[in-house]
Amino acid sequence: MNVRYVLSAVVRRPLETLAAAVAVAVTVALLASLGSFVSRTGSRLTVAASARVPVDWQVQLTPSGDLTAAQRALSAVPGFVGAREVDYARVPGLVSTGPGGTRTTGAAYVVALPADYASFAPDELRSLLVDGAGAALQQQTAANLSATTGSTVRVLGSGAAVVVHQVVDLPKADSFFQVVGAPAGSGASAPPDNVLLVPPADLHRLAGSAAVVRQLHVRLAHDQLPHDPAQAADEVTRRVNHLVVSLAGGALVGDNLSASLSGAREDALYSRLLVLLLGVPGLVLAAIVAALVVALRNQRQRRDLALLRLRGATPTRAAALLGAVAAVDGVLGAVLGSAASWPVARLALGQPPSGAWIATAAVAGLLVALLVELVPVARLLRGEAPSVRVEAIEQLPTRDPLPLRLGLDVVLLAASGLVWWLTSRNGYQVVVVPEGVPVASVNYAALLGPALAWPGGALLVWRLTALALRRHRRAPRQDPYGRLPDLRNAVVRHRRRVIARGATALALALGVTLAAAVFTATYDQQARVDVALTVGSDVAVTVPADSATGLDPAVARVPGATAVEQVSHRLAYVGPDLQDLYAVDARTIGRAAPLQDAFTPGSSVSTVLRKLATTPDGALLSQETLHDYQLRPGDPVRLRLRDTTGAYRTVPFHVVGVVTEFATAPRDSFVIANRSYVAQATGRSAVQTLLVRTSSPAAVAHRIHAPADATVDNITSAHANVASASGLAAGSLAGLSRLLLGFGVFLATVAAALVLAVGAVARRPSLTALALLGAAPRQRAGFLWSESRALLGAGLLGGASIGTLLAYELVKDLNGIFDPPPQHPAIPWAFVLSAVVAVTAAGAAATWTLARLGRRIDPSALRD
Amino acid sequence: MIAEVKGVTARFGSRTLFEGLSFGLAEGDLCSLVGRSGSGKTTLLLVLAGLLQPASGQVVRHVPDTAVAYVPQAPSLVPELTAAQNASLALRVRGEDPAVALAEARNALSSVGLEDAWDALPAQLSRGMQQRVALARVLAAKPRFLLADEPTGTLDQDTGHHVVGVLLATCAALGTTLVVATHDEDLAARFPKRLELAA
């Protein structure tokens, strides 16, 4: 009997079985993919963080240190790949004599690099001008000395000279010139302005009596590191500690790899929070949809159970039989879901799912099937055998569910609002990862805001839908075409709790999807701003700062360029600090440069630029500069800039505001001023940067024929994207969003179609009775369409509301993930519209199909 | 003549329920249809109502489909509508004014003894009361050919007799042809005509 019953339940109702298995499979595939996302993201971030480091360690020998001993100790370090000796000598300055006269720099570094250093650490050096092997000048130093390849540079102190063969950029100068052994938290030291790179053989001749600091730059194998960034950082730190101990004070280690891995911890934490706030609701929703589908068997099971009990089956035996059917559904779903998770994870995440997560998801799918099929009939296993007829009738709920009666929707939303207000009123970071400290802090309390808003919003949709559908409609005076509006309204009114339940499921599905879409669009928007900030605009043409020969704006006025802005990029001394100064046309710079209110704390960027435009000698300074030099808006400040002779001249300015970021500007201190004023005060009007706004950056960049010493960059170039992308931008968030958006739209459409189908099936006897009374197909379909309209309307409206609320909270709560912070969330209208159309179309198609099926009258539906 | 059954055969799977059945029903005929369980009473009613095609043979009805009413074994009320709204459905789908349809429905409900249950939902009524609403629903529409499948099966004896009395009286007054399938020989005896299906 056991096998026969299970076989007949499974095989003789193949559609029911298939629907249940597919529903479970969706949950299994989503869970396996989400779990894989969490585990793979850590690994991806570790790889990305490791790849960003030009050299892993800078081992600096102490005066008592021994180079051979250090090299021996390094070769014993697990994962050691290689090391190169790099020597630093600080000299009083460099001198160059050319057609314009003799130029002298301040203090400079002469650095000895082995010949193969560029291939050993390719990210440390970028050759700009090459004329054979030999000494190289850093780009800014070359500008300061008006030197180029072929020039002779003399070193102050030793008086020795060297011919320059290359001009190079040091993209990672911060770490290259770091103070090894500086106490944690002391902050990064500014890299030197003047650098001369020489072959090791020339160092002692050029440095003379200057002290030489000897470092070994080390590379390690990254593929042996733990997958989690925090664990990887700990592992690397332990290797450093072991090395330091084995050298017994003979060396200090600048651990660039640990620092980079520690930075990735923040991204790893944010990715977990995203899964928690976006993925888990999606997963719960998938389980709810699976429950709805699997529950299609419930009505039949109630009848089967009643029959089994009437035939004398004990409750245990009846439960075993029903459980076996549920297990078959679950196993089929688990197998299908596990198989589906492969293409899903490959498409969304670009990697296969993890085996452990597939197993976990399969077990979860089996449990969902067992719970959903057995719990509803569990009460029937107790007491007397139930009546077959009574158990077969759909029981409409007669009162609101307990959470609504308790007012839980209001309570949850109020609590969410309160938590959100408390945590966000003073500005905060959900994730705090202090530099140099191996701990990370997550303000989980702040996550309660969105976490409570999910169920609160869903319950409110339930309540409001039921409330709106309570409206009573009076019968019309006449109804010659038998449209039956009052009767259709009465049916909807009495089914309002069922419709509200369905609308809530739909709203949740849509809400999850829309929140994920808005969050992703906002992230993409800010990532584009970040890239545009790095590049300067859609396209930027640049020559080195302070170049005497500027750029002609005409070179950028090519077809496709909608705006061209000129920027004089100068170097200015603020006290003893040499800072970048960007002289702009404040009224028009926004036409080409990316501007956001986040760049000007305390005021809108347009207000600040208006103020700058109306103050000819105005200057915007960084927060750090204002703090360090005790300056406030309105204070005078005197900067030193080069004039036409190349000598520095004092130029008075007035502080008009504070600025944190600007196109092409570095992340630390810089100055923004008016271009006309700087040109008039220094006598130099040369433009070093042209910012170009266009809708086709690559094409416009290609059309620009810039001078030989100029660089043309655009936001689509790989270089620009790599330079600005965080770990999450490097595919992780995109993967999660693809996963959630795909499943979200699928679940929303399935939820809409399913809820309508379940309602129509439950009402089949009533519709058949109507047919027997002479109701035309259109009249019967009218009842289905009324319910469909109510459900889709409430679901779409509720979904949009939940999605908007959640997206707003998520963008605010996870503000730290954005760089720069957004002014407002970005709404991907095309996707929103597509999702709404897809859900509406699915609901309409389901209703139309059910109405078509309902045209056939089946009197057997009316037999006892 | 309102309907003619000519050599009708009906099967359920491989089993033949009845074969070569022929008879005629005149306008105003009041017939009981009796037979043992499984003899095909419901099937014959469905064939007469035009809701089921016979395996062979032919049923010729001389009334339009809209004048034929069938009361199924289960009451099949719309659970979300009140008794009065349910009873008015047959008139409403024909485009009758809502107020008129409701008045007719209330009269019909009163005639089956449910004058106090106009505003009750089906879930608030007993099974027997639901069955009476189902009868009132077709009576309100004043059909010319009424087929009822075990309409008193769930009613107590007194109520069953009362309802059948109402059915007979109403149909006689309207000139409606009535065929009622029943197991109850006492009830069947109250009908002037009798159709019997052999097992």
PDB file of C-alpha atoms in Angstrom, chain A residues 373-523:
ATOM      1  CA  GLU A 373       3.261  19.352   3.180  1.00  0.00           C
ATOM      2  CA  LEU A 374       3.050  17.919   6.666  1.00  0.00           C
ATOM      3  CA  VAL A 375       2.437  20.856   9.011  1.00  0.00           C
ATOM      4  CA  PRO A 376      -0.953  21.862   7.540  1.00  0.00           C
ATOM      5  CA  VAL A 377      -2.300  18.309   7.940  1.00  0.00           C
ATOM      6  CA  ALA A 378      -0.615  17.671  11.294  1.00  0.00           C
ATOM      7  CA  ARG A 379      -3.656  18.775  13.257  1.00  0.00           C
ATOM      8  CA  LEU A 380      -5.758  16.312  11.310  1.00  0.00           C
ATOM      9  CA  LEU A 381      -3.563  13.465  12.511  1.00  0.00           C
ATOM     10  CA  ARG A 382      -4.821  14.042  16.028  1.00  0.00           C
ATOM     11  CA  GLY A 383      -8.237  13.090  17.313  1.00  0.00           C
ATOM     12  CA  GLU A 384     -11.088  11.633  15.286  1.00  0.00           C
ATOM     13  CA  ALA A 385     -10.890  10.879  11.595  1.00  0.00           C
ATOM     14  CA  PRO A 386     -11.919  14.063   9.764  1.00  0.00           C
ATOM     15  CA  SER A 387     -14.827  14.370   7.383  1.00  0.00           C
ATOM     16  CA  VAL A 388     -13.819  14.063   3.761  1.00  0.00           C
ATOM     17  CA  ARG A 389     -16.243  16.695   2.567  1.00  0.00           C
ATOM     18  CA  VAL A 390     -15.547  19.321   5.223  1.00  0.00           C
ATOM     19  CA  GLU A 391     -11.801  19.040   4.735  1.00  0.00           C
ATOM     20  CA  ALA A 392     -12.137  19.476   1.007  1.00  0.00           C
ATOM     21  CA  ILE A 393     -13.808  22.891   1.235  1.00  0.00           C
ATOM     22  CA  GLU A 394     -11.676  25.996   1.024  1.00  0.00           C
ATOM     23  CA  GLN A 395     -12.032  27.860   4.285  1.00  0.00           C
ATOM     24  CA  LEU A 396     -11.894  31.617   3.802  1.00  0.00           C
ATOM     25  CA  PRO A 397     -10.157  33.362   6.693  1.00  0.00           C
ATOM     26  CA  THR A 398     -12.681  35.236   8.759  1.00  0.00           C
ATOM     27  CA  ARG A 399     -10.329  37.542  10.629  1.00  0.00           C
ATOM     28  CA  ASP A 400      -6.953  39.174  10.236  1.00  0.00           C
ATOM     29  CA  PRO A 401      -3.876  37.099  11.101  1.00  0.00           C
ATOM     30  CA  LEU A 402      -2.518  37.403  14.630  1.00  0.00           C
ATOM     31  CA  PRO A 403       0.407  39.738  13.763  1.00  0.00           C
ATOM     32  CA  LEU A 404      -2.052  42.259  12.324  1.00  0.00           C
ATOM     33  CA  ARG A 405      -4.419  41.936  15.268  1.00  0.00           C
ATOM     34  CA  LEU A 406      -1.450  42.694  17.517  1.00  0.00           C
ATOM     35  CA  GLY A 407      -0.558  45.723  15.377  1.00  0.00           C
ATOM     36  CA  LEU A 408       2.861  44.266  14.639  1.00  0.00           C
ATOM     37  CA  ASP A 409       3.131  46.148  11.349  1.00  0.00           C
ATOM     38  CA  VAL A 410       2.944  49.512  13.085  1.00  0.00           C
ATOM     39  CA  VAL A 411       5.219  48.332  15.899  1.00  0.00           C
ATOM     40  CA  LEU A 412       7.872  46.994  13.513  1.00  0.00           C
ATOM     41  CA  LEU A 413       7.844  50.054  11.276  1.00  0.00           C
ATOM     42  CA  ALA A 414       7.956  52.413  14.253  1.00  0.00           C
ATOM     43  CA  ALA A 415      10.855  50.432  15.734  1.00  0.00           C
ATOM     44  CA  SER A 416      12.616  50.465  12.360  1.00  0.00           C
ATOM     45  CA  GLY A 417      12.182  54.234  12.074  1.00  0.00           C
ATOM     46  CA  LEU A 418      13.382  54.768  15.640  1.00  0.00           C
ATOM     47  CA  VAL A 419      16.478  52.604  15.201  1.00  0.00           C
ATOM     48  CA  TRP A 420      17.254  54.291  11.920  1.00  0.00           C
ATOM     49  CA  TRP A 421      16.875  57.765  13.446  1.00  0.00           C
ATOM     50  CA  LEU A 422      18.968  56.896  16.481  1.00  0.00           C
ATOM     51  CA  THR A 423      21.788  55.400  14.456  1.00  0.00           C
ATOM     52  CA  SER A 424      21.866  57.899  11.602  1.00  0.00           C
ATOM     53  CA  ARG A 425      21.250  61.229  13.339  1.00  0.00           C
ATOM     54  CA  ASN A 426      24.916  61.895  14.146  1.00  0.00           C
ATOM     55  CA  GLY A 427      26.496  60.275  11.116  1.00  0.00           C
ATOM     56  CA  TYR A 428      27.994  56.840  11.545  1.00  0.00           C
ATOM     57  CA  GLN A 429      29.595  53.957   9.759  1.00  0.00           C
ATOM     58  CA  VAL A 430      27.980  50.542   9.868  1.00  0.00           C
ATOM     59  CA  VAL A 431      31.359  48.943   9.263  1.00  0.00           C
ATOM     60  CA  VAL A 432      34.448  50.321  10.956  1.00  0.00           C
ATOM     61  CA  VAL A 433      37.762  48.754  10.019  1.00  0.00           C
ATOM     62  CA  PRO A 434      40.572  50.725  11.691  1.00  0.00           C
ATOM     63  CA  GLU A 435      43.867  50.698   9.841  1.00  0.00           C
ATOM     64  CA  GLY A 436      46.580  48.639  11.445  1.00  0.00           C
ATOM     65  CA  VAL A 437      44.229  46.990  13.903  1.00  0.00           C
ATOM     66  CA  PRO A 438      43.324  43.362  13.265  1.00  0.00           C
ATOM     67  CA  VAL A 439      39.711  43.790  14.369  1.00  0.00           C
ATOM     68  CA  ALA A 440      36.663  45.032  12.515  1.00  0.00           C
ATOM     69  CA  SER A 441      33.531  46.422  14.047  1.00  0.00           C
ATOM     70  CA  VAL A 442      30.051  46.102  12.579  1.00  0.00           C
ATOM     71  CA  ASN A 443      27.211  48.150  14.010  1.00  0.00           C
ATOM     72  CA  TYR A 444      24.620  45.400  13.729  1.00  0.00           C
ATOM     73  CA  ALA A 445      22.097  47.515  15.636  1.00  0.00           C
ATOM     74  CA  ALA A 446      21.978  49.884  12.657  1.00  0.00           C
ATOM     75  CA  LEU A 447      20.922  46.973  10.461  1.00  0.00           C
ATOM     76  CA  LEU A 448      17.806  46.555  12.567  1.00  0.00           C
ATOM     77  CA  GLY A 449      16.329  49.506  10.655  1.00  0.00           C
ATOM     78  CA  PRO A 450      15.989  47.719   7.311  1.00  0.00           C
ATOM     79  CA  ALA A 451      15.664  44.302   8.969  1.00  0.00           C
ATOM     80  CA  LEU A 452      12.515  45.431  10.811  1.00  0.00           C
ATOM     81  CA  ALA A 453      11.245  47.415   7.844  1.00  0.00           C
ATOM     82  CA  TRP A 454      10.957  44.250   5.722  1.00  0.00           C
ATOM     83  CA  PRO A 455       8.322  42.438   7.801  1.00  0.00           C
ATOM     84  CA  GLY A 456       6.753  45.715   8.950  1.00  0.00           C
ATOM     85  CA  GLY A 457       6.268  46.890   5.373  1.00  0.00           C
ATOM     86  CA  ALA A 458       4.925  43.510   4.295  1.00  0.00           C
ATOM     87  CA  LEU A 459       2.381  43.390   7.129  1.00  0.00           C
ATOM     88  CA  LEU A 460       1.329  46.968   6.399  1.00  0.00           C
ATOM     89  CA  VAL A 461       0.705  46.053   2.749  1.00  0.00           C
ATOM     90  CA  TRP A 462      -1.423  43.167   4.024  1.00  0.00           C
ATOM     91  CA  ARG A 463      -3.409  45.455   6.343  1.00  0.00           C
ATOM     92  CA  LEU A 464      -3.900  48.279   3.840  1.00  0.00           C
ATOM     93  CA  THR A 465      -4.896  45.918   1.038  1.00  0.00           C
ATOM     94  CA  ALA A 466      -7.507  44.251   3.218  1.00  0.00           C
ATOM     95  CA  LEU A 467      -8.690  47.658   4.371  1.00  0.00           C
ATOM     96  CA  ALA A 468      -8.954  49.076   0.852  1.00  0.00           C
ATOM     97  CA  LEU A 469     -10.872  46.034  -0.394  1.00  0.00           C
ATOM     98  CA  ARG A 470     -13.433  46.336   2.401  1.00  0.00           C
ATOM     99  CA  ARG A 471     -15.162  49.084   0.424  1.00  0.00           C
ATOM    100  CA  HIS A 472     -18.774  48.172  -0.260  1.00  0.00           C
ATOM    101  CA  ARG A 473     -20.139  48.926  -3.705  1.00  0.00           C
ATOM    102  CA  ARG A 474     -23.829  49.513  -4.181  1.00  0.00           C
ATOM    103  CA  ALA A 475     -25.700  47.686  -6.895  1.00  0.00           C
ATOM    104  CA  PRO A 476     -26.274  49.756 -10.041  1.00  0.00           C
ATOM    105  CA  ARG A 477     -29.833  50.751 -10.912  1.00  0.00           C
ATOM    106  CA  GLN A 478     -29.570  48.850 -14.157  1.00  0.00           C
ATOM    107  CA  ASP A 479     -27.197  46.213 -15.462  1.00  0.00           C
ATOM    108  CA  PRO A 480     -28.520  45.236 -18.889  1.00  0.00           C
ATOM    109  CA  TYR A 481     -25.265  43.586 -19.989  1.00  0.00           C
ATOM    110  CA  GLY A 482     -24.904  41.581 -16.798  1.00  0.00           C
ATOM    111  CA  ARG A 483     -21.540  43.025 -15.818  1.00  0.00           C
ATOM    112  CA  LEU A 484     -22.369  42.331 -12.160  1.00  0.00           C
ATOM    113  CA  PRO A 485     -20.075  45.027 -10.702  1.00  0.00           C
ATOM    114  CA  ASP A 486     -21.665  44.886  -7.247  1.00  0.00           C
ATOM    115  CA  LEU A 487     -21.448  41.103  -7.086  1.00  0.00           C
ATOM    116  CA  ARG A 488     -17.842  41.063  -8.273  1.00  0.00           C
ATOM    117  CA  ASN A 489     -17.077  43.685  -5.655  1.00  0.00           C
ATOM    118  CA  ALA A 490     -18.804  41.578  -3.009  1.00  0.00           C
ATOM    119  CA  VAL A 491     -16.677  38.573  -3.943  1.00  0.00           C
ATOM    120  CA  VAL A 492     -13.469  40.613  -3.804  1.00  0.00           C
ATOM    121  CA  ARG A 493     -14.581  42.152  -0.507  1.00  0.00           C
ATOM    122  CA  HIS A 494     -15.138  38.751   1.077  1.00  0.00           C
ATOM    123  CA  ARG A 495     -11.907  37.393  -0.359  1.00  0.00           C
ATOM    124  CA  ARG A 496      -9.948  40.469   0.743  1.00  0.00           C
ATOM    125  CA  ARG A 497      -7.831  38.611   3.279  1.00  0.00           C
ATOM    126  CA  VAL A 498      -6.834  35.965   0.753  1.00  0.00           C
ATOM    127  CA  ILE A 499      -6.125  38.659  -1.850  1.00  0.00           C
ATOM    128  CA  ALA A 500      -4.168  40.681   0.727  1.00  0.00           C
ATOM    129  CA  ARG A 501      -2.046  37.617   1.505  1.00  0.00           C
ATOM    130  CA  GLY A 502      -1.267  37.159  -2.189  1.00  0.00           C
ATOM    131  CA  ALA A 503      -0.627  40.865  -2.708  1.00  0.00           C
ATOM    132  CA  THR A 504       1.800  40.781   0.217  1.00  0.00           C
ATOM    133  CA  ALA A 505       3.773  37.916  -1.337  1.00  0.00           C
ATOM    134  CA  LEU A 506       3.873  39.811  -4.629  1.00  0.00           C
ATOM    135  CA  ALA A 507       4.833  43.080  -2.908  1.00  0.00           C
ATOM    136  CA  LEU A 508       7.654  41.339  -1.043  1.00  0.00           C
ATOM    137  CA  ALA A 509       9.009  39.799  -4.230  1.00  0.00           C
ATOM    138  CA  LEU A 510       8.837  43.102  -6.047  1.00  0.00           C
ATOM    139  CA  GLY A 511      10.173  45.024  -3.035  1.00  0.00           C
ATOM    140  CA  VAL A 512      13.244  42.775  -2.752  1.00  0.00           C
ATOM    141  CA  THR A 513      13.896  43.182  -6.461  1.00  0.00           C
ATOM    142  CA  LEU A 514      13.395  46.928  -6.580  1.00  0.00           C
ATOM    143  CA  ALA A 515      15.481  47.554  -3.451  1.00  0.00           C
ATOM    144  CA  ALA A 516      18.304  45.472  -4.917  1.00  0.00           C
ATOM    145  CA  ALA A 517      17.969  47.267  -8.246  1.00  0.00           C
ATOM    146  CA  VAL A 518      18.029  50.751  -6.701  1.00  0.00           C
ATOM    147  CA  PHE A 519      20.973  49.823  -4.487  1.00  0.00           C
ATOM    148  CA  THR A 520      22.907  48.413  -7.434  1.00  0.00           C
ATOM    149  CA  ALA A 521      22.063  51.371  -9.672  1.00  0.00           C
ATOM    150  CA  THR A 522      23.201  53.763  -6.953  1.00  0.00           C
ATOM    151  CA  TYR A 523      26.419  51.813  -6.550  1.00  0.00           C
TER     152      TYR A 523
END
